[in-house]
């Protein structure tokens, strides 16, 4: 039993830390990518709705005094 504990103490923790930091980097990349994609879709949708908007024709009636 003690040999197992000594083997665990001698184990190098760097591979585990490298995997954890890689997971964090990948997660941050995916969050940034999803935000960029959302902003791009919103900009395309607003440009599309702006291009299809018809100019409003507002005609004012002439008012005469008297």
JSON list of N, CA and C in Angstrom, two decimals:
[
{"chain": "A", "resi": 1, "resn": "UNK", "atom": "N", "xyz": [0.82, -1.20, 0.00]},
{"chain": "A", "resi": 1, "resn": "UNK", "atom": "CA", "xyz": [0.00, 0.00, 0.00]},
{"chain": "A", "resi": 1, "resn": "UNK", "atom": "C", "xyz": [0.86, 1.26, 0.00]},
{"chain": "A", "resi": 2, "resn": "UNK", "atom": "N", "xyz": [1.93, 1.24, 0.76]},
{"chain": "A", "resi": 2, "resn": "UNK", "atom": "CA", "xyz": [2.79, 2.42, 0.81]},
{"chain": "A", "resi": 2, "resn": "UNK", "atom": "C", "xyz": [3.50, 2.66, -0.51]},
{"chain": "A", "resi": 3, "resn": "UNK", "atom": "N", "xyz": [3.77, 1.59, -1.25]},
{"chain": "A", "resi": 3, "resn": "UNK", "atom": "CA", "xyz": [4.42, 1.79, -2.55]},
{"chain": "A", "resi": 3, "resn": "UNK", "atom": "C", "xyz": [3.50, 2.51, -3.53]},
{"chain": "A", "resi": 4, "resn": "UNK", "atom": "N", "xyz": [2.20, 2.29, -3.40]},
{"chain": "A", "resi": 4, "resn": "UNK", "atom": "CA", "xyz": [1.25, 3.00, -4.26]},
{"chain": "A", "resi": 4, "resn": "UNK", "atom": "C", "xyz": [1.24, 4.48, -3.90]},
{"chain": "A", "resi": 5, "resn": "UNK", "atom": "N", "xyz": [1.28, 4.80, -2.61]},
{"chain": "A", "resi": 5, "resn": "UNK", "atom": "CA", "xyz": [1.30, 6.20, -2.19]},
{"chain": "A", "resi": 5, "resn": "UNK", "atom": "C", "xyz": [2.58, 6.89, -2.65]},
{"chain": "A", "resi": 6, "resn": "UNK", "atom": "N", "xyz": [3.71, 6.20, -2.54]},
{"chain": "A", "resi": 6, "resn": "UNK", "atom": "CA", "xyz": [4.97, 6.79, -3.00]},
{"chain": "A", "resi": 6, "resn": "UNK", "atom": "C", "xyz": [4.96, 6.98, -4.52]},
{"chain": "A", "resi": 7, "resn": "UNK", "atom": "N", "xyz": [4.34, 6.05, -5.21]},
{"chain": "A", "resi": 7, "resn": "UNK", "atom": "CA", "xyz": [4.26, 6.18, -6.67]},
{"chain": "A", "resi": 7, "resn": "UNK", "atom": "C", "xyz": [3.39, 7.38, -7.05]},
{"chain": "A", "resi": 8, "resn": "UNK", "atom": "N", "xyz": [2.33, 7.61, -6.29]},
{"chain": "A", "resi": 8, "resn": "UNK", "atom": "CA", "xyz": [1.48, 8.77, -6.57]},
{"chain": "A", "resi": 8, "resn": "UNK", "atom": "C", "xyz": [2.18, 10.07, -6.23]},
{"chain": "A", "resi": 9, "resn": "UNK", "atom": "N", "xyz": [3.00, 10.07, -5.18]},
{"chain": "A", "resi": 9, "resn": "UNK", "atom": "CA", "xyz": [3.72, 11.29, -4.81]},
{"chain": "A", "resi": 9, "resn": "UNK", "atom": "C", "xyz": [4.77, 11.64, -5.85]},
{"chain": "A", "resi": 10, "resn": "UNK", "atom": "N", "xyz": [5.37, 10.63, -6.46]},
{"chain": "A", "resi": 10, "resn": "UNK", "atom": "CA", "xyz": [6.41, 10.89, -7.44]},
{"chain": "A", "resi": 10, "resn": "UNK", "atom": "C", "xyz": [5.85, 11.22, -8.82]},
{"chain": "A", "resi": 11, "resn": "UNK", "atom": "N", "xyz": [4.57, 11.07, -8.97]},
{"chain": "A", "resi": 11, "resn": "UNK", "atom": "CA", "xyz": [3.98, 11.33, -10.28]},
{"chain": "A", "resi": 11, "resn": "UNK", "atom": "C", "xyz": [4.09, 12.81, -10.62]},
{"chain": "A", "resi": 12, "resn": "UNK", "atom": "N", "xyz": [4.37, 13.09, -11.85]},
{"chain": "A", "resi": 12, "resn": "UNK", "atom": "CA", "xyz": [4.55, 14.46, -12.31]},
{"chain": "A", "resi": 12, "resn": "UNK", "atom": "C", "xyz": [3.17, 15.10, -12.53]},
{"chain": "A", "resi": 13, "resn": "UNK", "atom": "N", "xyz": [2.85, 16.22, -11.87]},
{"chain": "A", "resi": 13, "resn": "UNK", "atom": "CA", "xyz": [1.53, 16.83, -12.05]},
{"chain": "A", "resi": 13, "resn": "UNK", "atom": "C", "xyz": [1.43, 17.70, -13.30]},
{"chain": "A", "resi": 14, "resn": "UNK", "atom": "N", "xyz": [2.53, 17.89, -14.00]},
{"chain": "A", "resi": 14, "resn": "UNK", "atom": "CA", "xyz": [2.50, 18.80, -15.15]},
{"chain": "A", "resi": 14, "resn": "UNK", "atom": "C", "xyz": [1.60, 18.34, -16.29]},
{"chain": "A", "resi": 15, "resn": "UNK", "atom": "N", "xyz": [1.50, 17.05, -16.62]},
{"chain": "A", "resi": 15, "resn": "UNK", "atom": "CA", "xyz": [0.56, 16.67, -17.69]},
{"chain": "A", "resi": 15, "resn": "UNK", "atom": "C", "xyz": [-0.89, 17.00, -17.35]},
{"chain": "A", "resi": 16, "resn": "UNK", "atom": "N", "xyz": [-1.25, 16.82, -16.09]},
{"chain": "A", "resi": 16, "resn": "UNK", "atom": "CA", "xyz": [-2.62, 17.17, -15.68]},
{"chain": "A", "resi": 16, "resn": "UNK", "atom": "C", "xyz": [-2.87, 18.66, -15.76]},
{"chain": "A", "resi": 17, "resn": "UNK", "atom": "N", "xyz": [-1.88, 19.45, -15.36]},
{"chain": "A", "resi": 17, "resn": "UNK", "atom": "CA", "xyz": [-2.03, 20.90, -15.45]},
{"chain": "A", "resi": 17, "resn": "UNK", "atom": "C", "xyz": [-2.07, 21.37, -16.90]},
{"chain": "A", "resi": 18, "resn": "UNK", "atom": "N", "xyz": [-1.30, 20.72, -17.74]},
{"chain": "A", "resi": 18, "resn": "UNK", "atom": "CA", "xyz": [-1.31, 21.08, -19.16]},
{"chain": "A", "resi": 18, "resn": "UNK", "atom": "C", "xyz": [-2.66, 20.77, -19.79]},
{"chain": "A", "resi": 19, "resn": "UNK", "atom": "N", "xyz": [-3.24, 19.64, -19.43]},
{"chain": "A", "resi": 19, "resn": "UNK", "atom": "CA", "xyz": [-4.56, 19.28, -19.98]},
{"chain": "A", "resi": 19, "resn": "UNK", "atom": "C", "xyz": [-5.63, 20.24, -19.48]},
{"chain": "A", "resi": 20, "resn": "UNK", "atom": "N", "xyz": [-5.54, 20.64, -18.21]},
{"chain": "A", "resi": 20, "resn": "UNK", "atom": "CA", "xyz": [-6.53, 21.57, -17.66]},
{"chain": "A", "resi": 20, "resn": "UNK", "atom": "C", "xyz": [-6.40, 22.94, -18.32]},
{"chain": "A", "resi": 21, "resn": "UNK", "atom": "N", "xyz": [-5.18, 23.40, -18.52]},
{"chain": "A", "resi": 21, "resn": "UNK", "atom": "CA", "xyz": [-5.01, 24.70, -19.16]},
{"chain": "A", "resi": 21, "resn": "UNK", "atom": "C", "xyz": [-5.43, 24.65, -20.63]},
{"chain": "A", "resi": 22, "resn": "UNK", "atom": "N", "xyz": [-5.21, 23.51, -21.27]},
{"chain": "A", "resi": 22, "resn": "UNK", "atom": "CA", "xyz": [-5.67, 23.36, -22.65]},
{"chain": "A", "resi": 22, "resn": "UNK", "atom": "C", "xyz": [-7.19, 23.39, -22.72]},
{"chain": "A", "resi": 23, "resn": "UNK", "atom": "N", "xyz": [-7.85, 22.77, -21.75]},
{"chain": "A", "resi": 23, "resn": "UNK", "atom": "CA", "xyz": [-9.31, 22.81, -21.69]},
{"chain": "A", "resi": 23, "resn": "UNK", "atom": "C", "xyz": [-9.81, 24.24, -21.52]},
{"chain": "A", "resi": 24, "resn": "UNK", "atom": "N", "xyz": [-9.12, 25.02, -20.69]},
{"chain": "A", "resi": 24, "resn": "UNK", "atom": "CA", "xyz": [-9.53, 26.41, -20.49]},
{"chain": "A", "resi": 24, "resn": "UNK", "atom": "C", "xyz": [-9.34, 27.21, -21.77]},
{"chain": "A", "resi": 25, "resn": "UNK", "atom": "N", "xyz": [-8.24, 26.99, -22.45]},
{"chain": "A", "resi": 25, "resn": "UNK", "atom": "CA", "xyz": [-7.99, 27.71, -23.70]},
{"chain": "A", "resi": 25, "resn": "UNK", "atom": "C", "xyz": [-9.03, 27.36, -24.75]},
{"chain": "A", "resi": 26, "resn": "UNK", "atom": "N", "xyz": [-9.36, 26.09, -24.87]},
{"chain": "A", "resi": 26, "resn": "UNK", "atom": "CA", "xyz": [-10.38, 25.67, -25.84]},
{"chain": "A", "resi": 26, "resn": "UNK", "atom": "C", "xyz": [-11.75, 26.24, -25.48]},
{"chain": "A", "resi": 27, "resn": "UNK", "atom": "N", "xyz": [-12.07, 26.25, -24.20]},
{"chain": "A", "resi": 27, "resn": "UNK", "atom": "CA", "xyz": [-13.36, 26.80, -23.77]},
{"chain": "A", "resi": 27, "resn": "UNK", "atom": "C", "xyz": [-13.44, 28.30, -24.07]},
{"chain": "A", "resi": 28, "resn": "UNK", "atom": "N", "xyz": [-12.37, 29.03, -23.80]},
{"chain": "A", "resi": 28, "resn": "UNK", "atom": "CA", "xyz": [-12.37, 30.47, -24.10]},
{"chain": "A", "resi": 28, "resn": "UNK", "atom": "C", "xyz": [-12.47, 30.72, -25.61]},
{"chain": "A", "resi": 29, "resn": "UNK", "atom": "N", "xyz": [-11.81, 29.88, -26.39]},
{"chain": "A", "resi": 29, "resn": "UNK", "atom": "CA", "xyz": [-11.89, 30.00, -27.84]},
{"chain": "A", "resi": 29, "resn": "UNK", "atom": "C", "xyz": [-13.32, 29.77, -28.32]},
{"chain": "A", "resi": 30, "resn": "UNK", "atom": "N", "xyz": [-13.98, 28.77, -27.78]},
{"chain": "A", "resi": 30, "resn": "UNK", "atom": "CA", "xyz": [-15.36, 28.48, -28.20]},
{"chain": "A", "resi": 30, "resn": "UNK", "atom": "C", "xyz": [-16.32, 29.59, -27.79]},
{"chain": "A", "resi": 31, "resn": "UNK", "atom": "N", "xyz": [-16.12, 30.17, -26.61]},
{"chain": "A", "resi": 31, "resn": "UNK", "atom": "CA", "xyz": [-16.96, 31.29, -26.18]},
{"chain": "A", "resi": 31, "resn": "UNK", "atom": "C", "xyz": [-16.75, 32.48, -27.10]},
{"chain": "A", "resi": 32, "resn": "UNK", "atom": "N", "xyz": [-15.50, 32.80, -27.41]},
{"chain": "A", "resi": 32, "resn": "UNK", "atom": "CA", "xyz": [-15.23, 33.93, -28.30]},
{"chain": "A", "resi": 32, "resn": "UNK", "atom": "C", "xyz": [-15.80, 33.68, -29.69]},
{"chain": "A", "resi": 33, "resn": "UNK", "atom": "N", "xyz": [-15.69, 32.46, -30.17]},
{"chain": "A", "resi": 33, "resn": "UNK", "atom": "CA", "xyz": [-16.22, 32.13, -31.49]},
{"chain": "A", "resi": 33, "resn": "UNK", "atom": "C", "xyz": [-17.74, 32.25, -31.52]},
{"chain": "A", "resi": 34, "resn": "UNK", "atom": "N", "xyz": [-18.41, 31.82, -30.47]},
{"chain": "A", "resi": 34, "resn": "UNK", "atom": "CA", "xyz": [-19.87, 31.92, -30.44]},
{"chain": "A", "resi": 34, "resn": "UNK", "atom": "C", "xyz": [-20.32, 33.38, -30.34]},
{"chain": "A", "resi": 35, "resn": "UNK", "atom": "N", "xyz": [-19.58, 34.20, -29.58]},
{"chain": "A", "resi": 35, "resn": "UNK", "atom": "CA", "xyz": [-19.92, 35.62, -29.51]},
{"chain": "A", "resi": 35, "resn": "UNK", "atom": "C", "xyz": [-19.72, 36.29, -30.86]},
{"chain": "A", "resi": 36, "resn": "UNK", "atom": "N", "xyz": [-18.63, 35.98, -31.52]},
{"chain": "A", "resi": 36, "resn": "UNK", "atom": "CA", "xyz": [-18.37, 36.56, -32.83]},
{"chain": "A", "resi": 36, "resn": "UNK", "atom": "C", "xyz": [-19.42, 36.13, -33.85]},
{"chain": "A", "resi": 37, "resn": "UNK", "atom": "N", "xyz": [-19.82, 34.88, -33.79]},
{"chain": "A", "resi": 37, "resn": "UNK", "atom": "CA", "xyz": [-20.85, 34.39, -34.70]},
{"chain": "A", "resi": 37, "resn": "UNK", "atom": "C", "xyz": [-22.19, 35.06, -34.41]},
{"chain": "A", "resi": 38, "resn": "UNK", "atom": "N", "xyz": [-22.53, 35.24, -33.15]},
{"chain": "A", "resi": 38, "resn": "UNK", "atom": "CA", "xyz": [-23.78, 35.92, -32.80]},
{"chain": "A", "resi": 38, "resn": "UNK", "atom": "C", "xyz": [-23.80, 37.36, -33.26]},
{"chain": "A", "resi": 39, "resn": "UNK", "atom": "N", "xyz": [-22.69, 38.06, -33.09]},
{"chain": "A", "resi": 39, "resn": "UNK", "atom": "CA", "xyz": [-22.61, 39.45, -33.54]},
{"chain": "A", "resi": 39, "resn": "UNK", "atom": "C", "xyz": [-22.71, 39.53, -35.06]},
{"chain": "A", "resi": 40, "resn": "UNK", "atom": "N", "xyz": [-22.06, 38.61, -35.74]},
{"chain": "A", "resi": 40, "resn": "UNK", "atom": "CA", "xyz": [-22.11, 38.59, -37.21]},
{"chain": "A", "resi": 40, "resn": "UNK", "atom": "C", "xyz": [-23.53, 38.33, -37.71]},
{"chain": "A", "resi": 41, "resn": "UNK", "atom": "N", "xyz": [-24.21, 37.39, -37.10]},
{"chain": "A", "resi": 41, "resn": "UNK", "atom": "CA", "xyz": [-25.59, 37.08, -37.50]},
{"chain": "A", "resi": 41, "resn": "UNK", "atom": "C", "xyz": [-26.50, 38.27, -37.23]},
{"chain": "A", "resi": 42, "resn": "UNK", "atom": "N", "xyz": [-26.31, 38.95, -36.10]},
{"chain": "A", "resi": 42, "resn": "UNK", "atom": "CA", "xyz": [-27.13, 40.11, -35.78]},
{"chain": "A", "resi": 42, "resn": "UNK", "atom": "C", "xyz": [-26.89, 41.24, -36.77]},
{"chain": "A", "resi": 43, "resn": "UNK", "atom": "N", "xyz": [-25.63, 41.45, -37.16]},
{"chain": "A", "resi": 43, "resn": "UNK", "atom": "CA", "xyz": [-25.33, 42.51, -38.13]},
{"chain": "A", "resi": 43, "resn": "UNK", "atom": "C", "xyz": [-25.91, 42.19, -39.50]},
{"chain": "A", "resi": 44, "resn": "UNK", "atom": "N", "xyz": [-25.83, 40.93, -39.91]},
{"chain": "A", "resi": 44, "resn": "UNK", "atom": "CA", "xyz": [-26.40, 40.54, -41.20]},
{"chain": "A", "resi": 44, "resn": "UNK", "atom": "C", "xyz": [-27.91, 40.68, -41.18]},
{"chain": "A", "resi": 45, "resn": "UNK", "atom": "N", "xyz": [-28.54, 40.30, -40.07]},
{"chain": "A", "resi": 45, "resn": "UNK", "atom": "CA", "xyz": [-30.00, 40.41, -39.98]},
{"chain": "A", "resi": 45, "resn": "UNK", "atom": "C", "xyz": [-30.45, 41.87, -39.99]},
{"chain": "A", "resi": 46, "resn": "UNK", "atom": "N", "xyz": [-29.73, 42.74, -39.29]},
{"chain": "A", "resi": 46, "resn": "UNK", "atom": "CA", "xyz": [-30.11, 44.15, -39.28]},
{"chain": "A", "resi": 46, "resn": "UNK", "atom": "C", "xyz": [-29.89, 44.79, -40.65]},
{"chain": "A", "resi": 47, "resn": "UNK", "atom": "N", "xyz": [-28.81, 44.42, -41.33]},
{"chain": "A", "resi": 47, "resn": "UNK", "atom": "CA", "xyz": [-28.58, 44.95, -42.68]},
{"chain": "A", "resi": 47, "resn": "UNK", "atom": "C", "xyz": [-29.64, 44.45, -43.64]},
{"chain": "A", "resi": 48, "resn": "UNK", "atom": "N", "xyz": [-30.06, 43.21, -43.46]},
{"chain": "A", "resi": 48, "resn": "UNK", "atom": "CA", "xyz": [-31.10, 42.65, -44.33]},
{"chain": "A", "resi": 48, "resn": "UNK", "atom": "C", "xyz": [-32.43, 43.36, -44.11]},
{"chain": "A", "resi": 49, "resn": "UNK", "atom": "N", "xyz": [-32.79, 43.59, -42.86]},
{"chain": "A", "resi": 49, "resn": "UNK", "atom": "CA", "xyz": [-34.06, 44.27, -42.60]},
{"chain": "A", "resi": 49, "resn": "UNK", "atom": "C", "xyz": [-33.99, 45.74, -43.02]},
{"chain": "A", "resi": 50, "resn": "UNK", "atom": "N", "xyz": [-32.82, 46.35, -42.91]},
{"chain": "A", "resi": 50, "resn": "UNK", "atom": "CA", "xyz": [-32.68, 47.74, -43.33]},
{"chain": "A", "resi": 50, "resn": "UNK", "atom": "C", "xyz": [-32.78, 47.87, -44.84]},
{"chain": "A", "resi": 51, "resn": "UNK", "atom": "N", "xyz": [-32.27, 46.89, -45.57]},
{"chain": "A", "resi": 51, "resn": "UNK", "atom": "CA", "xyz": [-32.31, 46.96, -47.03]},
{"chain": "A", "resi": 51, "resn": "UNK", "atom": "C", "xyz": [-33.71, 46.69, -47.58]},
{"chain": "A", "resi": 52, "resn": "UNK", "atom": "N", "xyz": [-34.52, 45.94, -46.86]},
{"chain": "A", "resi": 52, "resn": "UNK", "atom": "CA", "xyz": [-35.87, 45.65, -47.33]},
{"chain": "A", "resi": 52, "resn": "UNK", "atom": "C", "xyz": [-36.90, 46.68, -46.88]},
{"chain": "A", "resi": 53, "resn": "UNK", "atom": "N", "xyz": [-36.50, 47.59, -46.03]},
{"chain": "A", "resi": 53, "resn": "UNK", "atom": "CA", "xyz": [-37.44, 48.58, -45.51]},
{"chain": "A", "resi": 53, "resn": "UNK", "atom": "C", "xyz": [-37.83, 49.56, -46.62]},
{"chain": "A", "resi": 54, "resn": "UNK", "atom": "N", "xyz": [-39.12, 49.78, -46.77]},
{"chain": "A", "resi": 54, "resn": "UNK", "atom": "CA", "xyz": [-39.60, 50.71, -47.78]},
{"chain": "A", "resi": 54, "resn": "UNK", "atom": "C", "xyz": [-39.64, 52.11, -47.17]},
{"chain": "A", "resi": 55, "resn": "UNK", "atom": "N", "xyz": [-39.27, 53.10, -47.95]},
{"chain": "A", "resi": 55, "resn": "UNK", "atom": "CA", "xyz": [-39.33, 54.46, -47.40]},
{"chain": "A", "resi": 55, "resn": "UNK", "atom": "C", "xyz": [-40.78, 54.86, -47.15]},
{"chain": "A", "resi": 56, "resn": "UNK", "atom": "N", "xyz": [-41.00, 55.43, -46.02]},
{"chain": "A", "resi": 56, "resn": "UNK", "atom": "CA", "xyz": [-42.35, 55.84, -45.66]},
{"chain": "A", "resi": 56, "resn": "UNK", "atom": "C", "xyz": [-42.77, 57.07, -46.44]},
{"chain": "A", "resi": 57, "resn": "UNK", "atom": "N", "xyz": [-43.97, 57.01, -46.97]},
{"chain": "A", "resi": 57, "resn": "UNK", "atom": "CA", "xyz": [-44.49, 58.16, -47.71]},
{"chain": "A", "resi": 57, "resn": "UNK", "atom": "C", "xyz": [-45.48, 58.87, -46.81]},
{"chain": "A", "resi": 58, "resn": "UNK", "atom": "N", "xyz": [-45.05, 59.93, -46.24]},
{"chain": "A", "resi": 58, "resn": "UNK", "atom": "CA", "xyz": [-45.91, 60.72, -45.36]},
{"chain": "A", "resi": 58, "resn": "UNK", "atom": "C", "xyz": [-46.28, 61.99, -46.11]},
{"chain": "A", "resi": 59, "resn": "UNK", "atom": "N", "xyz": [-47.56, 62.15, -46.32]},
{"chain": "A", "resi": 59, "resn": "UNK", "atom": "CA", "xyz": [-48.03, 63.34, -47.02]},
{"chain": "A", "resi": 59, "resn": "UNK", "atom": "C", "xyz": [-48.81, 64.20, -46.04]},
{"chain": "A", "resi": 60, "resn": "UNK", "atom": "N", "xyz": [-48.40, 65.41, -45.96]},
{"chain": "A", "resi": 60, "resn": "UNK", "atom": "CA", "xyz": [-49.08, 66.34, -45.07]},
{"chain": "A", "resi": 60, "resn": "UNK", "atom": "C", "xyz": [-50.15, 67.10, -45.86]},
{"chain": "A", "resi": 61, "resn": "UNK", "atom": "N", "xyz": [-51.28, 67.27, -45.22]},
{"chain": "A", "resi": 61, "resn": "UNK", "atom": "CA", "xyz": [-52.34, 68.03, -45.85]},
{"chain": "A", "resi": 61, "resn": "UNK", "atom": "C", "xyz": [-52.06, 69.52, -45.66]},
{"chain": "A", "resi": 62, "resn": "UNK", "atom": "N", "xyz": [-52.38, 70.27, -46.69]},
{"chain": "A", "resi": 62, "resn": "UNK", "atom": "CA", "xyz": [-52.21, 71.71, -46.57]},
{"chain": "A", "resi": 62, "resn": "UNK", "atom": "C", "xyz": [-53.38, 72.28, -45.79]},
{"chain": "A", "resi": 63, "resn": "UNK", "atom": "N", "xyz": [-53.03, 73.07, -44.85]},
{"chain": "A", "resi": 63, "resn": "UNK", "atom": "CA", "xyz": [-54.08, 73.71, -44.06]},
{"chain": "A", "resi": 63, "resn": "UNK", "atom": "C", "xyz": [-54.11, 75.20, -44.41]},
{"chain": "A", "resi": 64, "resn": "UNK", "atom": "N", "xyz": [-55.29, 75.65, -44.65]},
{"chain": "A", "resi": 64, "resn": "UNK", "atom": "CA", "xyz": [-55.45, 77.08, -44.96]},
{"chain": "A", "resi": 64, "resn": "UNK", "atom": "C", "xyz": [-56.14, 77.76, -43.80]},
{"chain": "A", "resi": 65, "resn": "UNK", "atom": "N", "xyz": [-55.72, 78.95, -43.57]},
{"chain": "A", "resi": 65, "resn": "UNK", "atom": "CA", "xyz": [-56.34, 79.73, -42.49]},
{"chain": "A", "resi": 65, "resn": "UNK", "atom": "C", "xyz": [-57.53, 80.47, -43.07]},
{"chain": "A", "resi": 66, "resn": "UNK", "atom": "N", "xyz": [-58.66, 80.29, -42.44]},
{"chain": "A", "resi": 66, "resn": "UNK", "atom": "CA", "xyz": [-59.81, 81.07, -42.84]},
{"chain": "A", "resi": 66, "resn": "UNK", "atom": "C", "xyz": [-60.92, 80.33, -43.41]}
]
